[in-house]
Short mmCIF file of C-alpha atoms and ligand atoms in Angstrom, two decimals:
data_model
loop_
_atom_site.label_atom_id
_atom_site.label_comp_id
_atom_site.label_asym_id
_atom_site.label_seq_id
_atom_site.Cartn_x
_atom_site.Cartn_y
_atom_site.Cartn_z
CA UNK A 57 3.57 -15.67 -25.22
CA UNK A 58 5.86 -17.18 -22.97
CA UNK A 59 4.54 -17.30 -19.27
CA UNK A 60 6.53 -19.36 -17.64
CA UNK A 61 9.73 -19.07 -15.85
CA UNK A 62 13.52 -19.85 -16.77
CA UNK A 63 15.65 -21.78 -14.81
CA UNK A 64 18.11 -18.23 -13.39
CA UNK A 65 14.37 -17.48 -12.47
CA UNK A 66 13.72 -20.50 -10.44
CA UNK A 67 17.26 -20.08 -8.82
CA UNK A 68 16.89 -16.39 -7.93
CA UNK A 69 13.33 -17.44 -6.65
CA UNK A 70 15.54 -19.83 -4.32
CA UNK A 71 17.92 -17.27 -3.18
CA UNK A 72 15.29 -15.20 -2.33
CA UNK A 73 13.50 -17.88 -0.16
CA UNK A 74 16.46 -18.68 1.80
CA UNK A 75 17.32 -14.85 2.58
CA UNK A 76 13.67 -14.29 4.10
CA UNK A 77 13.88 -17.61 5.53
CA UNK A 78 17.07 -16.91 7.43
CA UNK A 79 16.57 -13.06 8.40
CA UNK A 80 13.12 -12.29 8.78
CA UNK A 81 12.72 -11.20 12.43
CA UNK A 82 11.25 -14.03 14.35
CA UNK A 83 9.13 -11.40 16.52
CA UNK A 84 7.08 -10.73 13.80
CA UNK A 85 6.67 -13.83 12.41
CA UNK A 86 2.63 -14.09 12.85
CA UNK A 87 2.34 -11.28 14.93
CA UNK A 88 -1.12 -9.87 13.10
CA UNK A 89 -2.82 -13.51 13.33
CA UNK A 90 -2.32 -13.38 17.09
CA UNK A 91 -4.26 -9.88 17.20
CA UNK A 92 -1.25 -7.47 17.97
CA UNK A 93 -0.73 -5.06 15.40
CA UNK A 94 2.83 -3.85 13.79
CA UNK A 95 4.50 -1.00 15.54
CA UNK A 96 6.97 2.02 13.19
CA UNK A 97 9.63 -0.47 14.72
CA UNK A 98 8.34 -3.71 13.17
CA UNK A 99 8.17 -1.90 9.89
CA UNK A 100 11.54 -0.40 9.83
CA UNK A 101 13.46 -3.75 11.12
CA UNK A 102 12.36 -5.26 8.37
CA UNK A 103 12.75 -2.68 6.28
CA UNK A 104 16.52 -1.99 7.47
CA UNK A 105 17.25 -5.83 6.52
CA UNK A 106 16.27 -5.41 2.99
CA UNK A 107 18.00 -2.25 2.74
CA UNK A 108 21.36 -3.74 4.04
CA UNK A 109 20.96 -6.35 1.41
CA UNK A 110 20.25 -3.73 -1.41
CA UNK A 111 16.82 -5.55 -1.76
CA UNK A 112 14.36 -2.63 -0.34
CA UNK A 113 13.72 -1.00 -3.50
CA UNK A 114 13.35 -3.87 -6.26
CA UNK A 115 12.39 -1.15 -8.82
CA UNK A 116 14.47 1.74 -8.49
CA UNK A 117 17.38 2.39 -10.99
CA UNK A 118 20.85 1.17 -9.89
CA UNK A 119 22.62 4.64 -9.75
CA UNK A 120 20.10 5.19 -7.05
CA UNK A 121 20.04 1.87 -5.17
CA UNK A 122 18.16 -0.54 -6.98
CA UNK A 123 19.14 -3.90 -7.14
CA UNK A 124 19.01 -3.61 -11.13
CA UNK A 125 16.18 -6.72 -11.41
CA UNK A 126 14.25 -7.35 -14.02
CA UNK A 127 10.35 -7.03 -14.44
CA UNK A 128 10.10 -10.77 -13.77
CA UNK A 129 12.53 -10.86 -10.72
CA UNK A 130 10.45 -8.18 -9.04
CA UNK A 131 7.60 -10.53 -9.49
CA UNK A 132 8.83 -13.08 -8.16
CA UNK A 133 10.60 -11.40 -5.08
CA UNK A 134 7.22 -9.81 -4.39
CA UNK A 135 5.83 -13.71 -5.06
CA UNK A 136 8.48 -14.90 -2.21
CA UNK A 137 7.33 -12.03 0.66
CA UNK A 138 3.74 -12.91 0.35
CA UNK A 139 4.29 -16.69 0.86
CA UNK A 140 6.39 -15.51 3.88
CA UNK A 141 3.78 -13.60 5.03
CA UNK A 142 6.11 -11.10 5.61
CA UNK A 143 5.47 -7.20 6.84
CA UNK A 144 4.69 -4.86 4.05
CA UNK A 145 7.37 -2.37 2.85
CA UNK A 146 5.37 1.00 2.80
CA UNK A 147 4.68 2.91 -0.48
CA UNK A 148 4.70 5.93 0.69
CA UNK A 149 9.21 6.31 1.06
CA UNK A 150 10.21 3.88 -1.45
CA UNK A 151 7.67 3.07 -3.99
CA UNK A 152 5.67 6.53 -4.57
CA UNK A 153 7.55 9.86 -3.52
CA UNK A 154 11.34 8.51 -4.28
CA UNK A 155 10.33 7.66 -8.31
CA UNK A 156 8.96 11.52 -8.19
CA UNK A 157 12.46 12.57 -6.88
CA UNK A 158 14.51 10.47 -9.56
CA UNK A 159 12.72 11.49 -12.31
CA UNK A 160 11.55 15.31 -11.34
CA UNK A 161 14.10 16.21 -8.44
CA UNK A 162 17.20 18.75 -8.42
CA UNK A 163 20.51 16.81 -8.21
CA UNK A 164 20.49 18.60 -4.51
CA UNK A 165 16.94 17.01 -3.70
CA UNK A 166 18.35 13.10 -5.05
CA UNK A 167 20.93 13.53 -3.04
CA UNK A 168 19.07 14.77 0.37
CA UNK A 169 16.27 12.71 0.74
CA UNK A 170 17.13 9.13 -1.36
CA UNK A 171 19.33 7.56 0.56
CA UNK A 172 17.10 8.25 3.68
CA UNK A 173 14.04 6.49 2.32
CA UNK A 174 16.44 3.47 1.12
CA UNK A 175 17.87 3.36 4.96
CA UNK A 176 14.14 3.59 6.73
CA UNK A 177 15.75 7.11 8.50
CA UNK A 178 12.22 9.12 6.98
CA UNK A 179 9.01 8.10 7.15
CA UNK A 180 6.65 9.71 4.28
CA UNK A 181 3.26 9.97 4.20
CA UNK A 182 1.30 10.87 1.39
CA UNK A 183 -0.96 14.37 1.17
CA UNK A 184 -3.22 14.39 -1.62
CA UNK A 185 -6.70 13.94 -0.42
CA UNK A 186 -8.68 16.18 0.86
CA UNK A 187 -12.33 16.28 2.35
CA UNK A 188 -13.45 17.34 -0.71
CA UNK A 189 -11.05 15.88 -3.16
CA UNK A 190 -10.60 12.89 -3.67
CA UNK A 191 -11.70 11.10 -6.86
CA UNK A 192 -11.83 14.42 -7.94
CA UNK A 193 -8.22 15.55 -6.85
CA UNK A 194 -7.69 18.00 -9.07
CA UNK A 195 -10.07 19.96 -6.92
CA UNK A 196 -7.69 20.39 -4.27
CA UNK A 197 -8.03 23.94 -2.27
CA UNK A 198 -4.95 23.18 -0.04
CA UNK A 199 -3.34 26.83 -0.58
CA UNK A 200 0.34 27.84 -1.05
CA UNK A 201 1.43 31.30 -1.52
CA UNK A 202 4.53 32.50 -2.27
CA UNK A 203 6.60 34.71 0.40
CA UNK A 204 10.17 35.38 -0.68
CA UNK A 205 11.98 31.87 -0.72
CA UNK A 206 8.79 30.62 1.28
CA UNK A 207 5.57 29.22 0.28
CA UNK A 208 3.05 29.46 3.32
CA UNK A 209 0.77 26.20 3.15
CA UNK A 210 -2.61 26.23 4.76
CA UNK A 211 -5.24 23.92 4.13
CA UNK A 212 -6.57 20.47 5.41
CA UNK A 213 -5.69 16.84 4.01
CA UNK A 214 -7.34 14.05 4.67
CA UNK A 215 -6.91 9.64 5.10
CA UNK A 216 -3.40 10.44 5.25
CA UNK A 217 -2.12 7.02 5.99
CA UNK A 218 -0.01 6.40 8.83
CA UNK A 219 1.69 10.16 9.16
CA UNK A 220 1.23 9.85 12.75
CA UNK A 221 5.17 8.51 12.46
CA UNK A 222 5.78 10.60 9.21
CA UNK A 223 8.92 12.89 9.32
CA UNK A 224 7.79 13.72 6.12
CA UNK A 225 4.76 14.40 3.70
CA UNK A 226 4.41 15.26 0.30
CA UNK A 227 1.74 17.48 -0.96
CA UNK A 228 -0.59 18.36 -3.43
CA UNK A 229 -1.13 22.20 -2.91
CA UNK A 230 -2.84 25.07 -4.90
CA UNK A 231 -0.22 27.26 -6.35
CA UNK A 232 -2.41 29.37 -8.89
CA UNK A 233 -6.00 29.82 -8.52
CA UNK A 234 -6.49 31.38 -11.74
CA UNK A 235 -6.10 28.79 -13.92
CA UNK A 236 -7.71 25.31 -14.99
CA UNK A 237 -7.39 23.37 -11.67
CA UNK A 238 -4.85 20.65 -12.76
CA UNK A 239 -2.61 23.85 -14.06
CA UNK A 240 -2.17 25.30 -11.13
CA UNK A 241 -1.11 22.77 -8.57
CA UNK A 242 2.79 22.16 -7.00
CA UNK A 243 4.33 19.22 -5.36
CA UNK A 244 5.98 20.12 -2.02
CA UNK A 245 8.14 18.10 0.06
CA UNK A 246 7.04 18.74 3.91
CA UNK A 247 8.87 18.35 6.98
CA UNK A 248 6.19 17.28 8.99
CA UNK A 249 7.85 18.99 12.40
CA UNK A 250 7.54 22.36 10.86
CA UNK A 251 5.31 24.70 13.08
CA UNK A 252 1.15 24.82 12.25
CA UNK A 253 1.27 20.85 11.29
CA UNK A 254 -0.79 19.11 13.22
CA UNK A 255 -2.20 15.64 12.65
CA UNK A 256 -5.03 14.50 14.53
CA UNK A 257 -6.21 10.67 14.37
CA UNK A 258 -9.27 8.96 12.32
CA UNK A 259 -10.41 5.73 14.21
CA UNK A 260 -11.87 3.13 11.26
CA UNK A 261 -14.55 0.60 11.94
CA UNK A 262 -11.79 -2.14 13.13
CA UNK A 263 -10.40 -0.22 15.88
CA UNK A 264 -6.92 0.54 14.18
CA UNK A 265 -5.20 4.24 14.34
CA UNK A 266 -3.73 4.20 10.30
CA UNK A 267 -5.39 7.67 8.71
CA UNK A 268 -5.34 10.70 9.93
CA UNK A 269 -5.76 14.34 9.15
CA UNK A 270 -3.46 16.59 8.46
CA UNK A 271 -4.26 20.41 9.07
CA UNK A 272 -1.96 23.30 7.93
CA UNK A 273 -1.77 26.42 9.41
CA UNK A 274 0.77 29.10 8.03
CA UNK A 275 3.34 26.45 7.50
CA UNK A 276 6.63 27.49 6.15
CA UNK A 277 8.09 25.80 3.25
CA UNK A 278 11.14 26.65 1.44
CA UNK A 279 10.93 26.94 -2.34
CA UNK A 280 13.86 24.15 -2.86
CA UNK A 281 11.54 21.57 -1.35
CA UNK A 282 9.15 21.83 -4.25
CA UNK A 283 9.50 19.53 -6.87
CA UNK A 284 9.79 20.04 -10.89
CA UNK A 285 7.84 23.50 -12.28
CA UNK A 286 5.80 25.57 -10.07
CA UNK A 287 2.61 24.55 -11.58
CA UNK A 288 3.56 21.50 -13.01
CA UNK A 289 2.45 19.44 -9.72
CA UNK A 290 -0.11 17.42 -11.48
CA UNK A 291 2.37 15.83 -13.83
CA UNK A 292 4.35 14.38 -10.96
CA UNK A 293 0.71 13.16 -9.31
CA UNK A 294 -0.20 11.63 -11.92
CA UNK A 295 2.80 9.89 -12.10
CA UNK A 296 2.88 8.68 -8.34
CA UNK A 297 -0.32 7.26 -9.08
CA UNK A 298 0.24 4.96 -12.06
CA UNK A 299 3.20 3.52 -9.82
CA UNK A 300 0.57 3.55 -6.48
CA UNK A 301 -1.37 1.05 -8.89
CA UNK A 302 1.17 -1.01 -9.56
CA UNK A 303 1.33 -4.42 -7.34
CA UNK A 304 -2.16 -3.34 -6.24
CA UNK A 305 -3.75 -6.85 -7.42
CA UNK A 306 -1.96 -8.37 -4.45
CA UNK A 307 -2.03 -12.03 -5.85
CA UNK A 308 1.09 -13.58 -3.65
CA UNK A 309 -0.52 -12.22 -0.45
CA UNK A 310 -4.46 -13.08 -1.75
CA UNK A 311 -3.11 -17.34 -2.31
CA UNK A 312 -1.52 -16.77 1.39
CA UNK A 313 -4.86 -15.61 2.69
CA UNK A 314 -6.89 -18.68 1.20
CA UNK A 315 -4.13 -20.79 2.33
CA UNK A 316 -5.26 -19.34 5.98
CA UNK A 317 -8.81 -19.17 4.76
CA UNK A 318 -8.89 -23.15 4.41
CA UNK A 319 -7.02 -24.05 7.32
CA UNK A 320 -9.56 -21.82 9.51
CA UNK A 321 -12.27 -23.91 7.80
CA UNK A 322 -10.90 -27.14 7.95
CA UNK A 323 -10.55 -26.68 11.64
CA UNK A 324 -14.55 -25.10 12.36
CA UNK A 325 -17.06 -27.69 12.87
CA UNK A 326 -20.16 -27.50 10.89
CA UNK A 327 -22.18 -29.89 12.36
CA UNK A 328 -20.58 -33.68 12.83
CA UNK A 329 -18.10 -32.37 10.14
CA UNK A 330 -15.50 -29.81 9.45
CA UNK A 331 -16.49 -26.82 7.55
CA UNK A 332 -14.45 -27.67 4.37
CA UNK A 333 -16.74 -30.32 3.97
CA UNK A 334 -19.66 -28.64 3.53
CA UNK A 335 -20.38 -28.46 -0.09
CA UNK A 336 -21.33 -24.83 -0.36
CA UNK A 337 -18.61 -23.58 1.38
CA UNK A 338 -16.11 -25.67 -0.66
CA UNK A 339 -17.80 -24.67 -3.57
CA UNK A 340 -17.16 -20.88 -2.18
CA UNK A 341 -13.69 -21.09 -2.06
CA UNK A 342 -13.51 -22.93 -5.00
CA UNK A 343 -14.52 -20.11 -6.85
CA UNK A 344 -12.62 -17.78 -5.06
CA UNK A 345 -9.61 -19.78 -5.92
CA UNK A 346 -10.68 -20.33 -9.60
CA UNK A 347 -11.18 -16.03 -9.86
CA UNK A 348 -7.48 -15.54 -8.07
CA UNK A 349 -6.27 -17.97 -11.10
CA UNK A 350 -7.63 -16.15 -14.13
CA UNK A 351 -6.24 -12.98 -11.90
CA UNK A 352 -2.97 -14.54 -11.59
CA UNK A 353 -2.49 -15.13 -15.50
CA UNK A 354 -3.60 -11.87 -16.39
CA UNK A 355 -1.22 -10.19 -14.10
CA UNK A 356 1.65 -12.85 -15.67
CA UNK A 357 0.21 -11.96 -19.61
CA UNK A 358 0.82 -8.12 -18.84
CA UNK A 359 4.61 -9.15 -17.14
CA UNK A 360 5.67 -11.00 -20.36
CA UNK A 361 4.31 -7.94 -22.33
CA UNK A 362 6.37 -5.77 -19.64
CA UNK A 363 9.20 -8.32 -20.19
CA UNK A 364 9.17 -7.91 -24.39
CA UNK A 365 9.38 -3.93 -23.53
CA UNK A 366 5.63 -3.20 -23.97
CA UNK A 367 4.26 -0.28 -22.07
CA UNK A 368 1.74 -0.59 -19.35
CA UNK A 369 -1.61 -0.47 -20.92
CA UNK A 370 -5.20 -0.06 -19.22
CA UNK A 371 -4.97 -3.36 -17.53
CA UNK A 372 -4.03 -2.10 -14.53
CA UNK A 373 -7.10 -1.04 -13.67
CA UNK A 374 -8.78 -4.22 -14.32
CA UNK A 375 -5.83 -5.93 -11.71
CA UNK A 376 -7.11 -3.08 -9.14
CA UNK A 377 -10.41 -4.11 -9.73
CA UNK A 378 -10.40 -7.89 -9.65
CA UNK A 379 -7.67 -7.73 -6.99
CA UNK A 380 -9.28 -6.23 -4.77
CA UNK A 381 -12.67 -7.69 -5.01
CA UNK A 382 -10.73 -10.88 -4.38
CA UNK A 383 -9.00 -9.49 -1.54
CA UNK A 384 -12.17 -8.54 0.39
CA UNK A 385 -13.78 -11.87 -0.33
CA UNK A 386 -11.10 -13.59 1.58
CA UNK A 387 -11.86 -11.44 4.10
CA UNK A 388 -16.01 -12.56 4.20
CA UNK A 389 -15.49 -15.91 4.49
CA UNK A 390 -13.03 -15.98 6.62
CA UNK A 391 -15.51 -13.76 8.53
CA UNK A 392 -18.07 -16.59 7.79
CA UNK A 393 -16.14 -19.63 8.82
CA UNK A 394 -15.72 -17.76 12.60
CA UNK A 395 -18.98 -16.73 12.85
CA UNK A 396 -19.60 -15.57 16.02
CA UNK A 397 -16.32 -15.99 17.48
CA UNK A 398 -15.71 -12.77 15.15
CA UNK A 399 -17.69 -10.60 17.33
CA UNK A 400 -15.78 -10.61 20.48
CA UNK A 401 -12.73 -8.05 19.56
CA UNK A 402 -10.68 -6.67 22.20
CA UNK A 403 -8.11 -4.12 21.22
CA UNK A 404 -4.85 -5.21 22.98
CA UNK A 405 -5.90 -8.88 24.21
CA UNK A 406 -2.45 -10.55 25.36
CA UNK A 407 -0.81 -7.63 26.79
CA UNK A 408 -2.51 -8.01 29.60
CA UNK A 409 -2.47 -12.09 31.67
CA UNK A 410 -6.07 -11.04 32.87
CA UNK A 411 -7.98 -11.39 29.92
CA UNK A 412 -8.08 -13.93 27.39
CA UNK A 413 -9.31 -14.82 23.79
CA UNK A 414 -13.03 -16.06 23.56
CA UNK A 415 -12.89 -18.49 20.87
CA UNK A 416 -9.52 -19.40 18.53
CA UNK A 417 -6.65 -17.17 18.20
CA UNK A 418 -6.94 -17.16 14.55
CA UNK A 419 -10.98 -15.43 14.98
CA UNK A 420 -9.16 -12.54 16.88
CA UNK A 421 -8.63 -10.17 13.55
CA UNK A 422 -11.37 -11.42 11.49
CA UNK A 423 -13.62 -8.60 12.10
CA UNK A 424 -10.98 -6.08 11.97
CA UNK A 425 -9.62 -7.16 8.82
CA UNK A 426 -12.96 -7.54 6.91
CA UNK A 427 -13.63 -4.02 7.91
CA UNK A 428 -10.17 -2.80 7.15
CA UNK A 429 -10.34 -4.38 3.81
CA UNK A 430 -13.14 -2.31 2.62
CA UNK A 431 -10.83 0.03 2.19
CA UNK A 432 -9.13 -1.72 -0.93
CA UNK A 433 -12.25 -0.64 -3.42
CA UNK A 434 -12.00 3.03 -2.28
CA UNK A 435 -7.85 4.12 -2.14
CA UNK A 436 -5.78 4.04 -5.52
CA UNK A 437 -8.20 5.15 -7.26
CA UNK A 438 -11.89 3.74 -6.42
CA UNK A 439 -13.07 0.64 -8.06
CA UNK A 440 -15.81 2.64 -9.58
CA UNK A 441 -13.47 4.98 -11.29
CA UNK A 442 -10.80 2.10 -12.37
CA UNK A 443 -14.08 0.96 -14.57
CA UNK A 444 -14.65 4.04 -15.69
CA UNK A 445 -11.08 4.40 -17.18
CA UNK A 446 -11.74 0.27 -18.67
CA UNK A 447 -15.05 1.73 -20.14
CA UNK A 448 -13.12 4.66 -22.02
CA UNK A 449 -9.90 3.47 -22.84
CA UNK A 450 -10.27 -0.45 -23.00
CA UNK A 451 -13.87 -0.26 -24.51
CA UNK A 452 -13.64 3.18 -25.95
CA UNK A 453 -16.94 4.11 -24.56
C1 FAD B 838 -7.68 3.44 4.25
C2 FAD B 838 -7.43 4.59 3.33
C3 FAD B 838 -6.18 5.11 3.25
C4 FAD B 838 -5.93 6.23 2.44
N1 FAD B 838 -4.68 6.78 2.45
C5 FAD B 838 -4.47 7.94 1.80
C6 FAD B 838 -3.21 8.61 1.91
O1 FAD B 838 -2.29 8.16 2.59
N2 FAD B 838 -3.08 9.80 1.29
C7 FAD B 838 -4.06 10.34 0.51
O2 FAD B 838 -3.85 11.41 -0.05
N3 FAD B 838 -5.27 9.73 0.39
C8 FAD B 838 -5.49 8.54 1.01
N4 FAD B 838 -6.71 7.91 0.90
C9 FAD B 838 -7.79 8.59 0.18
C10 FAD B 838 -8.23 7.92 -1.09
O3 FAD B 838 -7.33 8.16 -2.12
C11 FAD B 838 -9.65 8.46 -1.39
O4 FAD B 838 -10.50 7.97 -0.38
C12 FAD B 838 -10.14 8.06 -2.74
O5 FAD B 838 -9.45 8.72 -3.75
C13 FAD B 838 -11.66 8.32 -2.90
O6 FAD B 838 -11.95 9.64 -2.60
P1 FAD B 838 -13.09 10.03 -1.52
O7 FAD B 838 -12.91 9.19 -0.31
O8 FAD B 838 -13.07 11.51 -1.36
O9 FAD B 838 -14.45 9.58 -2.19
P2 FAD B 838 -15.29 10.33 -3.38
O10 FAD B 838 -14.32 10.76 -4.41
O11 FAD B 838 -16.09 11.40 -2.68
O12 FAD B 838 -16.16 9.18 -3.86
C14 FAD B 838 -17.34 8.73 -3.19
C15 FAD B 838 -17.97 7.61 -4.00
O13 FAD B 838 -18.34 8.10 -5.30
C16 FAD B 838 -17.73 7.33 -6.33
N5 FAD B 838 -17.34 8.23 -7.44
C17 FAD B 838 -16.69 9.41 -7.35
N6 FAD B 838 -16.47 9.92 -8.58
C18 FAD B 838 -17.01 9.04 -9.48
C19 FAD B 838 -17.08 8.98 -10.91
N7 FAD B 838 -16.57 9.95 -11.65
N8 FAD B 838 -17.68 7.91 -11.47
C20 FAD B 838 -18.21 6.90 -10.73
N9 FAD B 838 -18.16 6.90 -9.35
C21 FAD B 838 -17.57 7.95 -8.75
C22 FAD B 838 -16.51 6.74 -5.69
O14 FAD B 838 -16.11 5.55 -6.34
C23 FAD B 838 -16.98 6.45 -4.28
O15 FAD B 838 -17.70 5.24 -4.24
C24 FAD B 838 -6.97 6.78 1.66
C25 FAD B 838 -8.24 6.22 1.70
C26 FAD B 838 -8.49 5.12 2.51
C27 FAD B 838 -9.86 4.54 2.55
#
């Protein structure tokens, strides 16, 4: 097995490098390590420059938009934005609800709402969850019944990230009670403007506004904005979800984070000494760094078997796994080398000239990024229940 990379490889890595490096925005170059958080603007600038360039959707077909790259070339451009640091392109548009559309849509639905995810004009949030279905989604009571060329939608979702910009949602709803639960579910395209939406915020533990509920009340939906079957809703879920997993393991963006990880540490003082000195600390990130290798290969093993037109096999789940584990690690000792300069977090510090940081500017989002972080072991499919697909169809338990 081949796992390393041919010289068109290293020169598209190069293009790539010098595109970011000449047209990411310079406003949001380190914005999150000085404690402001991104704004629906910061997202969609960036998002609007890779679209220009025909770069926003690496893994879409061509006849759609996509730049036509190969499984390695989306690897690497995904390599090249994480040593940028640059501002995540959202799933939701691009990556989760637009493969649905290409491969389930009408020729009318392609045509309506593709080209507005590729240009940033919709925002799309994601409505599967509910409060009581989640790992168990197939559960979902979220209700649609049929009126003419109408379904009426009521029913509450829940976590639903970011759809306090959303123009649009798409849905998991209950078309047909009456038969095993993942037989009678529909996939619904919803304008989120349409009367009896209404989306009311969920604070988490660092402070940040990013889920939300979503509560439906008699809302109207034509018939054409369903997608495939009536019925047939879980295929397309089930779908969305194997691409949701994909890229999860986060490896680019994890070596960027120990790359911060060390500098914060080589700056703290432990004792007479800087904290990279220390030997247990060292020996710490030494491990983590040793894990985010083995991590790194495996993801690389499964793109050469991608590469010599092997399916994806199981091993996505164990990249969710030991990705995020890895992820949330960086986060505690980062948390650790602060220490207590962690604790003072104030929402908004630097818009206003009266207050000021206590402690470095890089301690400001410690906190709230170890407790936003927790939330990589729960979405995509919780850690517990990645093992549980490992245990039956990698150990065939
Ligand atoms: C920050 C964040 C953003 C999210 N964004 C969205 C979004 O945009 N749209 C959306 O639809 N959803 C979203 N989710 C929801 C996410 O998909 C669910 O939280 C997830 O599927 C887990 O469901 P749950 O929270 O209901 O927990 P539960 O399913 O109730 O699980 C509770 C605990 O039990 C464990 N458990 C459950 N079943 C099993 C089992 N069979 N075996 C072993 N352990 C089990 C779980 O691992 C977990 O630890 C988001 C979640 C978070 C945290």
């Amino acid at each position: 097995m081949d796992l390393s990379f041919s010289p068109e490889d290293a020169a598209f890595r190069e293009e790539v490098r010098r595109f970011i490096d000449e047209n990411y925005p310079e406003n949001l170059k380190g914005k999150l390590d000085e404690g402001e958080e991104w704004s629906k603007e910061d997202y969609l600038s960036w998002h609007r420059i890779l679209g220009k360039k025909g770069w926003v959707a690496p893994a879409w077909p061509t006849e759609y938009g996509g730049p036509g790259w190969s499984a390695t070339q989306r690897y690497i451009f995904s390599e090249e934005l994480a040593r940028a640091d640059t501002i995540p392109i959202l799933p939701f548009g691009i990556s989760m609800v637009a493969p649905v559309i290409y491969t389930f849509g009408t020729p009318e639905q392609k045509a309506r709402f593709l080209p507005r995810i590729l240009s940033g004009e919709d925002w799309w949030c994601q409505g599967y969850s509910e409060p009581g279905a989640g790992s168990d989604l197939a559960s979902l009571r979220t209700k649609a019944e049929r009126d003419g060329d109408h379904y009426i939608v009521n029913g509450q979702k829940t976590w639903t990230t970011l759809a306090q910009h959303a123009d649009w949602g798409f849905f998991l709803v209950r078309t047909d009670p009456s038969v095993k639960a993942q037989e009678g579910i529909s996939f619904l395209l919803i304008d989120m403007k349409t009367p009896g939406i209404t989306v009311r915020p969920i604070i988490t533990l660092g402070g940040e506004h990013e889920v939300n509920e979503v509560w439906l009340e008699n809302v109207r939906v034509p018939v054409e904005n369903r997608v495939h079957e009536e019925n047939k809703g879980w295929t397309c879920a089930k779908f969305l979800l194997a691409h949701e997993r994909t890229g999860i393991a986060g490896v680019a963006r994890s070596k960027r984070g120990i790359e911060k990880l060390r500098a914060i540490a080589a700056t703290e003082l432990d004792g007479d000494r800087s904290l990279i000195e220390n030997p247990f600390f060292k020996r710490k990130i030494a491990e983590l760094e040793i894990d985010l290798a083995a991590l790194e290969f495996t993801e690389l093993r499964g793109l050469a078997a991608l590469a010599a037109g092997k399916p994806p096999g199981a091993e996505s789940s164990l990249l969710k796994i030991k990705g995020t584990e890895i992820q949330q690690r960086i986060t505690e000792l980062t948390l650790e080398a602060v220490g207590h300069y962690a604790a003072p977090y104030f929402r908004g510090l630097g818009d206003s000239d009266n207050e000021h940081a206590i402690g470095p500017e890089y301690a400001l989002r410690a906190a709230p990024t170890y407790f936003n972080m927790r939330k990589t072991s729960i979405y995509g499919g919780s850690n517990e229940i990645q093992r549980g697909i490992i245990a039956k169809m990698v150990l065939g338990l």
